[in-house]
Amino acid sequence: QMLSVNNLSESNLKVLQSFSRINYVKITVLLFRYNVVDHVLLF
């Protein structure tokens, strides 16, 4: 039972890591877009 729980937590960690990576990419893309829009508006 301990082994199965460990495996579960490991897979959950991997899923969480992938989600956080995706969110990080989304946030950077959004920030980049807003920065571009700001620069375009400034010019």
N, CA, C and O atoms as a Tripos MOL2 file, in Angstrom:
@<TRIPOS>MOLECULE
protein
  172   171    43     0     0
PROTEIN
NO_CHARGES

@<TRIPOS>ATOM
      1 N           0.8360   -1.2030    0.0000 N.3       1 GLN1
      2 CA          0.0000    0.0000    0.0000 C.3       1 GLN1
      3 C           0.8720    1.2550    0.0000 C.2       1 GLN1
      4 O           0.5680    2.2280   -0.6900 O.2       1 GLN1
      5 N           1.9460    1.2280    0.7690 N.am      2 MET2
      6 CA          2.8470    2.3810    0.7960 C.3       2 MET2
      7 C           3.4230    2.6430   -0.5960 C.2       2 MET2
      8 O           3.5450    3.7880   -1.0330 O.2       2 MET2
      9 N           3.7740    1.5530   -1.2800 N.am      3 LEU3
     10 CA          4.3620    1.7190   -2.6110 C.3       3 LEU3
     11 C           3.3700    2.3750   -3.5620 C.2       3 LEU3
     12 O           3.7260    3.2810   -4.3160 O.2       3 LEU3
     13 N           2.1290    1.9150   -3.5210 N.am      4 SER4
     14 CA          1.1190    2.4790   -4.4280 C.3       4 SER4
     15 C           0.8950    3.9560   -4.0990 C.2       4 SER4
     16 O           0.7350    4.7760   -5.0030 O.2       4 SER4
     17 N           0.8830    4.2930   -2.8210 N.am      5 VAL5
     18 CA          0.6870    5.6930   -2.4280 C.3       5 VAL5
     19 C           1.8560    6.5220   -2.9310 C.2       5 VAL5
     20 O           1.6620    7.6320   -3.4250 O.2       5 VAL5
     21 N           3.0680    5.9940   -2.8100 N.am      6 ASN6
     22 CA          4.2420    6.7250   -3.2830 C.3       6 ASN6
     23 C           4.1570    6.9460   -4.7910 C.2       6 ASN6
     24 O           4.4380    8.0380   -5.2850 O.2       6 ASN6
     25 N           3.7720    5.9080   -5.5070 N.am      7 ASN7
     26 CA          3.6510    6.0440   -6.9570 C.3       7 ASN7
     27 C           2.6000    7.0970   -7.3150 C.2       7 ASN7
     28 O           2.7920    7.8920   -8.2350 O.2       7 ASN7
     29 N           1.5030    7.0910   -6.5860 N.am      8 LEU8
     30 CA          0.4460    8.0670   -6.8340 C.3       8 LEU8
     31 C           0.9730    9.4820   -6.6200 C.2       8 LEU8
     32 O           0.7700   10.3630   -7.4560 O.2       8 LEU8
     33 N           1.6460    9.6900   -5.5040 N.am      9 SER9
     34 CA          2.1430   11.0290   -5.2120 C.3       9 SER9
     35 C           3.1720   11.4540   -6.2610 C.2       9 SER9
     36 O           3.2230   12.6240   -6.6400 O.2       9 SER9
     37 N           3.9790   10.5230   -6.7230 N.am     10 GLU10
     38 CA          4.9780   10.8630   -7.7450 C.3      10 GLU10
     39 C           4.2950   11.2960   -9.0390 C.2      10 GLU10
     40 O           4.6840   12.2950   -9.6450 O.2      10 GLU10
     41 N           3.2860   10.5540   -9.4580 N.am     11 SER11
     42 CA          2.5780   10.9190  -10.6910 C.3      11 SER11
     43 C           1.8750   12.2550  -10.5100 C.2      11 SER11
     44 O           1.8540   13.0780  -11.4250 O.2      11 SER11
     45 N           1.2980   12.4760   -9.3260 N.am     12 ASN12
     46 CA          0.6360   13.7580   -9.0640 C.3      12 ASN12
     47 C           1.6460   14.8970   -9.1380 C.2      12 ASN12
     48 O           1.3460   15.9670   -9.6680 O.2      12 ASN12
     49 N           2.8480   14.6640   -8.6040 N.am     13 LEU13
     50 CA          3.8900   15.6870   -8.6650 C.3      13 LEU13
     51 C           4.2310   16.0110  -10.1110 C.2      13 LEU13
     52 O           4.3730   17.1780  -10.4780 O.2      13 LEU13
     53 N           4.3590   14.9870  -10.9190 N.am     14 LYS14
     54 CA          4.6850   15.2050  -12.3370 C.3      14 LYS14
     55 C           3.5870   16.0070  -13.0120 C.2      14 LYS14
     56 O           3.8680   16.9300  -13.7760 O.2      14 LYS14
     57 N           2.3370   15.6580  -12.7340 N.am     15 VAL15
     58 CA          1.2140   16.3820  -13.3390 C.3      15 VAL15
     59 C           1.2380   17.8410  -12.8810 C.2      15 VAL15
     60 O           1.0530   18.7570  -13.6830 O.2      15 VAL15
     61 N           1.4680   18.0450  -11.5860 N.am     16 LEU16
     62 CA          1.5190   19.4100  -11.0660 C.3      16 LEU16
     63 C           2.6430   20.1930  -11.7230 C.2      16 LEU16
     64 O           2.4690   21.3560  -12.0860 O.2      16 LEU16
     65 N           3.7900   19.5570  -11.8760 N.am     17 GLN17
     66 CA          4.9300   20.2340  -12.4960 C.3      17 GLN17
     67 C           4.5980   20.6250  -13.9340 C.2      17 GLN17
     68 O           4.8950   21.7420  -14.3570 O.2      17 GLN17
     69 N           3.9950   19.7280  -14.6740 N.am     18 SER18
     70 CA          3.6550   20.0420  -16.0670 C.3      18 SER18
     71 C           2.6340   21.1820  -16.1080 C.2      18 SER18
     72 O           2.7300   22.0680  -16.9560 O.2      18 SER18
     73 N           1.6530   21.1620  -15.1920 N.am     19 PHE19
     74 CA          0.6580   22.2350  -15.1560 C.3      19 PHE19
     75 C           1.3240   23.5620  -14.8430 C.2      19 PHE19
     76 O           1.0450   24.5740  -15.4860 O.2      19 PHE19
     77 N           2.2080   23.5560  -13.8500 N.am     20 SER20
     78 CA          2.8740   24.8060  -13.4840 C.3      20 SER20
     79 C           3.7230   25.3100  -14.6530 C.2      20 SER20
     80 O           3.8040   26.5150  -14.8920 O.2      20 SER20
     81 N           4.3490   24.3890  -15.3730 N.am     21 ARG21
     82 CA          5.1580   24.7920  -16.5340 C.3      21 ARG21
     83 C           4.2600   25.4510  -17.5820 C.2      21 ARG21
     84 O           4.6060   26.4930  -18.1390 O.2      21 ARG21
     85 N           3.0950   24.8300  -17.8480 N.am     22 ILE22
     86 CA          2.1640   25.3780  -18.8420 C.3      22 ILE22
     87 C           1.6930   26.7600  -18.3940 C.2      22 ILE22
     88 O           1.6380   27.6950  -19.1930 O.2      22 ILE22
     89 N           1.3530   26.8810  -17.1120 N.am     23 ASN23
     90 CA          0.9010   28.1750  -16.5950 C.3      23 ASN23
     91 C           2.0060   29.2100  -16.7140 C.2      23 ASN23
     92 O           1.7440   30.3650  -17.0480 O.2      23 ASN23
     93 N           3.2360   28.8050  -16.4460 N.am     24 TYR24
     94 CA          4.3610   29.7320  -16.5480 C.3      24 TYR24
     95 C           4.4980   30.2430  -17.9800 C.2      24 TYR24
     96 O           4.7110   31.4340  -18.2050 O.2      24 TYR24
     97 N           4.3740   29.3410  -18.9330 N.am     25 VAL25
     98 CA          4.4700   29.7350  -20.3460 C.3      25 VAL25
     99 C           3.3310   30.6860  -20.6890 C.2      25 VAL25
    100 O           3.5440   31.6980  -21.3560 O.2      25 VAL25
    101 N           2.1160   30.3630  -20.2350 N.am     26 LYS26
    102 CA          0.9670   31.2330  -20.5210 C.3      26 LYS26
    103 C           1.2060   32.6280  -19.9620 C.2      26 LYS26
    104 O           0.9610   33.6270  -20.6390 O.2      26 LYS26
    105 N           1.6880   32.6900  -18.7160 N.am     27 ILE27
    106 CA          1.9050   33.9860  -18.0690 C.3      27 ILE27
    107 C           2.9610   34.7790  -18.8290 C.2      27 ILE27
    108 O           2.7860   35.9740  -19.0670 O.2      27 ILE27
    109 N           4.0570   34.1230  -19.2120 N.am     28 THR28
    110 CA          5.1090   34.8450  -19.9350 C.3      28 THR28
    111 C           4.5780   35.3470  -21.2770 C.2      28 THR28
    112 O           4.8840   36.4680  -21.6840 O.2      28 THR28
    113 N           3.7920   34.5290  -21.9600 N.am     29 VAL29
    114 CA          3.2320   34.9520  -23.2550 C.3      29 VAL29
    115 C           2.3080   36.1500  -23.0500 C.2      29 VAL29
    116 O           2.3480   37.1140  -23.8150 O.2      29 VAL29
    117 N           1.4750   36.0790  -22.0110 N.am     30 LEU30
    118 CA          0.5620   37.1920  -21.7330 C.3      30 LEU30
    119 C           1.3470   38.4630  -21.4280 C.2      30 LEU30
    120 O           1.0310   39.5330  -21.9480 O.2      30 LEU30
    121 N           2.3700   38.3440  -20.5850 N.am     31 LEU31
    122 CA          3.1910   39.5120  -20.2470 C.3      31 LEU31
    123 C           3.8460   40.0720  -21.5020 C.2      31 LEU31
    124 O           3.8770   41.2840  -21.7160 O.2      31 LEU31
    125 N           4.3650   39.1760  -22.3200 N.am     32 PHE32
    126 CA          5.0140   39.6210  -23.5600 C.3      32 PHE32
    127 C           4.0120   40.3760  -24.4430 C.2      32 PHE32
    128 O           4.3360   41.4300  -24.9900 O.2      32 PHE32
    129 N           2.8100   39.8400  -24.5780 N.am     33 ARG33
    130 CA          1.7870   40.4890  -25.3950 C.3      33 ARG33
    131 C           1.4670   41.8710  -24.8400 C.2      33 ARG33
    132 O           1.3940   42.8430  -25.5910 O.2      33 ARG33
    133 N           1.2760   41.9580  -23.5270 N.am     34 TYR34
    134 CA          0.9320   43.2480  -22.9300 C.3      34 TYR34
    135 C           2.0630   44.2430  -23.1310 C.2      34 TYR34
    136 O           1.8160   45.4180  -23.4040 O.2      34 TYR34
    137 N           3.3050   43.7810  -23.0000 N.am     35 ASN35
    138 CA          4.4490   44.6680  -23.2160 C.3      35 ASN35
    139 C           4.4610   45.1700  -24.6550 C.2      35 ASN35
    140 O           4.6890   46.3550  -24.9000 O.2      35 ASN35
    141 N           4.2180   44.2760  -25.6000 N.am     36 VAL36
    142 CA          4.1980   44.6750  -27.0150 C.3      36 VAL36
    143 C           3.0940   45.7010  -27.2390 C.2      36 VAL36
    144 O           3.3070   46.7090  -27.9120 O.2      36 VAL36
    145 N           1.9250   45.4490  -26.6820 N.am     37 VAL37
    146 CA          0.7940   46.3740  -26.8440 C.3      37 VAL37
    147 C           1.1670   47.7310  -26.2500 C.2      37 VAL37
    148 O           0.8940   48.7690  -26.8530 O.2      37 VAL37
    149 N           1.7890   47.7260  -25.0750 N.am     38 ASP38
    150 CA          2.1950   48.9790  -24.4470 C.3      38 ASP38
    151 C           3.1550   49.7450  -25.3520 C.2      38 ASP38
    152 O           3.0100   50.9540  -25.5330 O.2      38 ASP38
    153 N           4.1180   49.0550  -25.9090 N.am     39 HIS39
    154 CA          5.0960   49.7250  -26.7670 C.3      39 HIS39
    155 C           4.4210   50.2760  -28.0170 C.2      39 HIS39
    156 O           4.7180   51.3870  -28.4580 O.2      39 HIS39
    157 N           3.5060   49.4880  -28.5860 N.am     40 VAL40
    158 CA          2.8140   49.9450  -29.7930 C.3      40 VAL40
    159 C           1.9920   51.1900  -29.4620 C.2      40 VAL40
    160 O           1.9670   52.1480  -30.2340 O.2      40 VAL40
    161 N           1.3200   51.1670  -28.3110 N.am     41 LEU41
    162 CA          0.5040   52.3170  -27.9170 C.3      41 LEU41
    163 C           1.3850   53.5390  -27.6650 C.2      41 LEU41
    164 O           1.0180   54.6610  -28.0120 O.2      41 LEU41
    165 N           2.5640   53.3080  -27.0540 N.am     42 LEU42
    166 CA          3.4710   54.4220  -26.7810 C.3      42 LEU42
    167 C           3.9460   55.0580  -28.0790 C.2      42 LEU42
    168 O           4.0150   56.2830  -28.1870 O.2      42 LEU42
    169 N           4.2690   54.2340  -29.0550 N.am     43 PHE43
    170 CA          4.7270   54.7710  -30.3450 C.3      43 PHE43
    171 C           3.5120   55.1730  -31.1630 C.2      43 PHE43
    172 O           3.6560   55.6520  -32.2870 O.2      43 PHE43
@<TRIPOS>BOND
     1     1     2 1
     2     2     3 1
     3     3     4 2
     4     3     5 am
     5     5     6 1
     6     6     7 1
     7     7     8 2
     8     7     9 am
     9     9    10 1
    10    10    11 1
    11    11    12 2
    12    11    13 am
    13    13    14 1
    14    14    15 1
    15    15    16 2
    16    15    17 am
    17    17    18 1
    18    18    19 1
    19    19    20 2
    20    19    21 am
    21    21    22 1
    22    22    23 1
    23    23    24 2
    24    23    25 am
    25    25    26 1
    26    26    27 1
    27    27    28 2
    28    27    29 am
    29    29    30 1
    30    30    31 1
    31    31    32 2
    32    31    33 am
    33    33    34 1
    34    34    35 1
    35    35    36 2
    36    35    37 am
    37    37    38 1
    38    38    39 1
    39    39    40 2
    40    39    41 am
    41    41    42 1
    42    42    43 1
    43    43    44 2
    44    43    45 am
    45    45    46 1
    46    46    47 1
    47    47    48 2
    48    47    49 am
    49    49    50 1
    50    50    51 1
    51    51    52 2
    52    51    53 am
    53    53    54 1
    54    54    55 1
    55    55    56 2
    56    55    57 am
    57    57    58 1
    58    58    59 1
    59    59    60 2
    60    59    61 am
    61    61    62 1
    62    62    63 1
    63    63    64 2
    64    63    65 am
    65    65    66 1
    66    66    67 1
    67    67    68 2
    68    67    69 am
    69    69    70 1
    70    70    71 1
    71    71    72 2
    72    71    73 am
    73    73    74 1
    74    74    75 1
    75    75    76 2
    76    75    77 am
    77    77    78 1
    78    78    79 1
    79    79    80 2
    80    79    81 am
    81    81    82 1
    82    82    83 1
    83    83    84 2
    84    83    85 am
    85    85    86 1
    86    86    87 1
    87    87    88 2
    88    87    89 am
    89    89    90 1
    90    90    91 1
    91    91    92 2
    92    91    93 am
    93    93    94 1
    94    94    95 1
    95    95    96 2
    96    95    97 am
    97    97    98 1
    98    98    99 1
    99    99   100 2
   100    99   101 am
   101   101   102 1
   102   102   103 1
   103   103   104 2
   104   103   105 am
   105   105   106 1
   106   106   107 1
   107   107   108 2
   108   107   109 am
   109   109   110 1
   110   110   111 1
   111   111   112 2
   112   111   113 am
   113   113   114 1
   114   114   115 1
   115   115   116 2
   116   115   117 am
   117   117   118 1
   118   118   119 1
   119   119   120 2
   120   119   121 am
   121   121   122 1
   122   122   123 1
   123   123   124 2
   124   123   125 am
   125   125   126 1
   126   126   127 1
   127   127   128 2
   128   127   129 am
   129   129   130 1
   130   130   131 1
   131   131   132 2
   132   131   133 am
   133   133   134 1
   134   134   135 1
   135   135   136 2
   136   135   137 am
   137   137   138 1
   138   138   139 1
   139   139   140 2
   140   139   141 am
   141   141   142 1
   142   142   143 1
   143   143   144 2
   144   143   145 am
   145   145   146 1
   146   146   147 1
   147   147   148 2
   148   147   149 am
   149   149   150 1
   150   150   151 1
   151   151   152 2
   152   151   153 am
   153   153   154 1
   154   154   155 1
   155   155   156 2
   156   155   157 am
   157   157   158 1
   158   158   159 1
   159   159   160 2
   160   159   161 am
   161   161   162 1
   162   162   163 1
   163   163   164 2
   164   163   165 am
   165   165   166 1
   166   166   167 1
   167   167   168 2
   168   167   169 am
   169   169   170 1
   170   170   171 1
   171   171   172 2
@<TRIPOS>SUBSTRUCTURE
     1 GLN1         2 RESIDUE 1 A GLN
     2 MET2         6 RESIDUE 1 A MET
     3 LEU3        10 RESIDUE 1 A LEU
     4 SER4        14 RESIDUE 1 A SER
     5 VAL5        18 RESIDUE 1 A VAL
     6 ASN6        22 RESIDUE 1 A ASN
     7 ASN7        26 RESIDUE 1 A ASN
     8 LEU8        30 RESIDUE 1 A LEU
     9 SER9        34 RESIDUE 1 A SER
    10 GLU10       38 RESIDUE 1 A GLU
    11 SER11       42 RESIDUE 1 A SER
    12 ASN12       46 RESIDUE 1 A ASN
    13 LEU13       50 RESIDUE 1 A LEU
    14 LYS14       54 RESIDUE 1 A LYS
    15 VAL15       58 RESIDUE 1 A VAL
    16 LEU16       62 RESIDUE 1 A LEU
    17 GLN17       66 RESIDUE 1 A GLN
    18 SER18       70 RESIDUE 1 A SER
    19 PHE19       74 RESIDUE 1 A PHE
    20 SER20       78 RESIDUE 1 A SER
    21 ARG21       82 RESIDUE 1 A ARG
    22 ILE22       86 RESIDUE 1 A ILE
    23 ASN23       90 RESIDUE 1 A ASN
    24 TYR24       94 RESIDUE 1 A TYR
    25 VAL25       98 RESIDUE 1 A VAL
    26 LYS26      102 RESIDUE 1 A LYS
    27 ILE27      106 RESIDUE 1 A ILE
    28 THR28      110 RESIDUE 1 A THR
    29 VAL29      114 RESIDUE 1 A VAL
    30 LEU30      118 RESIDUE 1 A LEU
    31 LEU31      122 RESIDUE 1 A LEU
    32 PHE32      126 RESIDUE 1 A PHE
    33 ARG33      130 RESIDUE 1 A ARG
    34 TYR34      134 RESIDUE 1 A TYR
    35 ASN35      138 RESIDUE 1 A ASN
    36 VAL36      142 RESIDUE 1 A VAL
    37 VAL37      146 RESIDUE 1 A VAL
    38 ASP38      150 RESIDUE 1 A ASP
    39 HIS39      154 RESIDUE 1 A HIS
    40 VAL40      158 RESIDUE 1 A VAL
    41 LEU41      162 RESIDUE 1 A LEU
    42 LEU42      166 RESIDUE 1 A LEU
    43 PHE43      170 RESIDUE 1 A PHE
